[in-house]
Amino acid sequence: MKIKENYSLQELNTFKIDVKSKYFIEIENESDLKEIVKEYKSKGEKILLLGGGSNILFTKDFDGLVVHLITKGIDIVSQDDDSVLIDCKAGEEWDEVVQFAVNNEYYGIENLSLIPGTIGAAPIQNIGAYGAELKDVFYSLDGFYTADLVEKSFSLGESEFGYRDSIFKSELKDKFIITSVKLRLSKEKNFKLNYRDLADLNKLRKNITIKKVRDHIIKVRESKLPNPKVIGNAGSFYKNPEISAKQLTNLIDQNPDLPYFKSPDRKIKLPAGWLIEQCGWKGKREGDVASYHRQALIIINYGNATSQSILNFTQEIKDSVISKFGIELETEVNFY
Ligand code: FAD
Ligand code: NAP
């Protein structure tokens, strides 16, 4: 284990913000992880767990220890005729887990293809895309509290998953380290294809395969979303807001074209990208910060954007959505 000091995080966050951490370490196994957390906690240092850095905006240098978790492994714990239970180390790339599932025809996460980051971070915001969410296949996770190193397993119910949310993003934010995640995947086909961008798959009818779903989603995402390896970004900057039926009626009076989606819990979700676009932000650039020209909800760094310029730009977006629609957007990206 080698601690580095005054370490640049620019290549470790997909927004490509040029900040440094006081201390930095890469961790490949769980026993080292506990040891290092114990040591630096006892020194009174702050600790930040970093996976792929794809849902983070660093607003300043990190005054503490950044732990880059790269523990790897996907194991089958048990299986029967209908399903399989897999256990994945937290530092495993999320998309490697999807690839593993697709190769073996284990169903349930194919719609989550190509989401950047690690599986350890996937429960934090209950990652979701194209009508699928982590919680649909989540079985449990293991980890420990940073304060006292006490280990705990969280079941589905205990994880309090919500829309791009969980107990790990709220009450336990920066207080609990996830070391592994168990998923229960199905051996039976049950595709979710109701998003418009997946309509072409429906035409395949009986010929749909899990591989075709993954390949199609990868193709759509590559054509629509900025590749963080090429253009700095952290995906959706804001969450899609959820409103009541009464609010919807009032908004539709003023905006007859307003798109909306009803969720099973009777809340109504509005696409934040559309609201931002209606305020004239889509494709707009100020210095090196911009709203992406294919999806206004994604904020991009053309190269030398500072976190302050991103904060100013996104605050302007937020203000204009409040003034046009009376809706306050909530940030999805984690600030440090
Ligand atoms: P990081 O950014 O490293 O960390 C995020 C947060 O989780 C931080 O608070 C960090 O401290 C914490 N954390 C990380 N690992 C652990 C751990 N082991 N234990 C405890 N805390 C931890 N998200 C979606 O939901 N759906 C999408 O479709 C989607 N598409 C995206 C597309 C692009 C181009 C980009 C750039 C991002 C996208 N995202 C999407 C957001 C992002 O990929 C996910 O939120 C992902 O789960 C973040 O993983 P990460 O490893 O990069 O987390
Ligand atoms: P899209 O298909 O253009 O849709 C725009 C928004 O409308 C999405 O946010 C989506 O909500 C919602 N939506 C569309 N069809 C829907 C349906 N049939 N039922 C319910 N909601 C519907 O979105 P996109 O930008 O191309 O992204 C595709 C998927 O990848 C989306 O699920 C999106 O969440 C996900 N994604 C997430 C991030 C991130 O960082 N969080 C980044 C890129 C893409 P949902 O967001 O709830 O799905």
CSV table of C-alpha atoms in Angstrom, one decimal, residues 144-261:
chain,number,residue,atom,x,y,z
A,144,PHE,CA,-18.7,-1.1,7.1
A,145,TYR,CA,-19.2,2.2,8.9
A,146,THR,CA,-16.2,4.5,8.6
A,147,ALA,CA,-16.6,5.8,12.2
A,148,ASP,CA,-16.1,2.5,14.0
A,149,LEU,CA,-15.4,-0.1,11.2
A,150,VAL,CA,-18.4,-2.1,12.3
A,151,GLU,CA,-19.6,-4.4,9.4
A,152,LYS,CA,-23.2,-4.5,8.3
A,153,SER,CA,-25.2,-6.1,5.5
A,154,PHE,CA,-28.1,-4.1,4.1
A,155,SER,CA,-31.1,-5.9,2.6
A,156,LEU,CA,-33.3,-4.4,-0.1
A,157,GLY,CA,-35.7,-3.0,2.5
A,158,GLU,CA,-33.0,-1.5,4.6
A,159,SER,CA,-31.4,0.3,1.6
A,160,GLU,CA,-34.4,2.6,1.3
A,161,PHE,CA,-34.0,2.9,-2.5
A,162,GLY,CA,-35.9,5.7,-4.2
A,163,TYR,CA,-35.7,7.5,-7.5
A,164,ARG,CA,-31.9,8.0,-8.0
A,165,ASP,CA,-31.7,7.8,-4.2
A,166,SER,CA,-30.9,5.4,-1.3
A,167,ILE,CA,-30.0,5.6,2.4
A,168,PHE,CA,-26.3,5.6,1.2
A,169,LYS,CA,-26.9,8.9,-0.6
A,170,SER,CA,-28.8,10.5,2.3
A,171,GLU,CA,-28.5,9.5,6.0
A,172,LEU,CA,-25.3,7.4,5.4
A,173,LYS,CA,-23.6,9.6,2.8
A,174,ASP,CA,-19.8,9.4,3.3
A,175,LYS,CA,-20.4,7.3,6.5
A,176,PHE,CA,-20.6,3.8,5.1
A,177,ILE,CA,-18.3,2.0,2.7
A,178,ILE,CA,-19.8,-0.6,0.4
A,179,THR,CA,-17.4,-3.5,-0.1
A,180,SER,CA,-19.6,-5.9,-2.2
A,181,VAL,CA,-23.0,-6.1,-3.7
A,182,LYS,CA,-25.2,-9.2,-4.4
A,183,LEU,CA,-27.7,-9.2,-7.3
A,184,ARG,CA,-30.4,-11.8,-8.0
A,185,LEU,CA,-30.7,-12.1,-11.8
A,186,SER,CA,-33.4,-14.1,-13.7
A,187,LYS,CA,-32.8,-17.0,-16.0
A,188,GLU,CA,-36.1,-16.2,-17.7
A,189,LYS,CA,-36.5,-13.5,-20.4
A,190,ASN,CA,-38.5,-10.5,-19.3
A,191,PHE,CA,-37.5,-7.4,-21.3
A,192,LYS,CA,-38.5,-3.9,-20.5
A,193,LEU,CA,-38.8,-2.1,-23.8
A,194,ASN,CA,-41.3,0.7,-23.3
A,195,TYR,CA,-38.8,3.6,-23.8
A,196,ARG,CA,-39.1,5.3,-27.2
A,197,ASP,CA,-35.4,4.7,-28.0
A,198,LEU,CA,-36.0,0.9,-27.6
A,199,ALA,CA,-39.0,0.7,-29.9
A,200,ASP,CA,-37.0,-0.8,-32.7
A,201,LEU,CA,-36.3,-3.8,-30.5
A,202,ASN,CA,-40.0,-4.6,-30.2
A,203,LYS,CA,-40.1,-5.1,-33.9
A,204,LEU,CA,-37.8,-8.1,-33.5
A,205,ARG,CA,-40.6,-9.9,-31.5
A,206,LYS,CA,-39.6,-13.5,-30.7
A,207,ASN,CA,-36.1,-12.9,-32.1
A,208,ILE,CA,-35.1,-10.5,-29.3
A,209,THR,CA,-32.1,-11.7,-27.3
A,210,ILE,CA,-30.4,-10.2,-24.3
A,211,LYS,CA,-27.3,-9.5,-26.5
A,212,LYS,CA,-29.4,-7.6,-29.0
A,213,VAL,CA,-30.9,-5.5,-26.2
A,214,ARG,CA,-27.4,-4.7,-24.8
A,215,ASP,CA,-26.0,-3.9,-28.3
A,216,HIS,CA,-28.9,-1.6,-29.1
A,217,ILE,CA,-28.6,0.3,-25.9
A,218,ILE,CA,-24.9,0.7,-26.4
A,219,LYS,CA,-25.5,2.0,-29.9
A,220,VAL,CA,-28.2,4.5,-28.7
A,221,ARG,CA,-26.1,5.7,-25.8
A,222,GLU,CA,-23.0,6.1,-27.9
A,223,SER,CA,-25.0,8.2,-30.4
A,224,LYS,CA,-26.8,10.4,-27.8
A,225,LEU,CA,-24.5,10.8,-24.7
A,226,PRO,CA,-21.1,12.3,-24.5
A,227,ASN,CA,-18.3,9.8,-24.0
A,228,PRO,CA,-16.6,10.9,-20.7
A,229,LYS,CA,-13.3,9.6,-22.0
A,230,VAL,CA,-13.5,12.3,-24.7
A,231,ILE,CA,-15.6,15.1,-23.2
A,232,GLY,CA,-15.7,15.8,-19.5
A,233,ASN,CA,-19.2,15.3,-17.9
A,234,ALA,CA,-20.9,13.4,-15.1
A,235,GLY,CA,-24.1,12.4,-16.8
A,236,SER,CA,-27.3,14.0,-15.8
A,237,PHE,CA,-26.5,17.0,-13.6
A,238,TYR,CA,-30.0,17.3,-12.2
A,239,LYS,CA,-32.6,14.7,-11.3
A,240,ASN,CA,-35.9,14.6,-13.1
A,241,PRO,CA,-38.3,16.4,-10.8
A,242,GLU,CA,-41.4,14.6,-9.4
A,243,ILE,CA,-44.6,16.6,-9.0
A,244,SER,CA,-48.2,16.1,-7.8
A,245,ALA,CA,-51.2,15.7,-10.1
A,246,LYS,CA,-52.4,19.1,-9.1
A,247,GLN,CA,-49.1,20.7,-10.1
A,248,LEU,CA,-49.3,18.9,-13.4
A,249,THR,CA,-52.7,20.3,-14.2
A,250,ASN,CA,-51.5,23.8,-13.6
A,251,LEU,CA,-48.3,23.4,-15.6
A,252,ILE,CA,-50.2,21.8,-18.6
A,253,ASP,CA,-52.5,24.8,-18.7
A,254,GLN,CA,-49.4,27.0,-19.3
A,255,ASN,CA,-47.4,24.4,-21.4
A,256,PRO,CA,-49.7,22.1,-23.4
A,257,ASP,CA,-46.7,20.2,-24.9
A,258,LEU,CA,-45.2,19.3,-21.5
A,259,PRO,CA,-44.0,15.7,-21.5
A,260,TYR,CA,-44.6,13.7,-18.3
A,261,PHE,CA,-44.5,10.1,-17.0
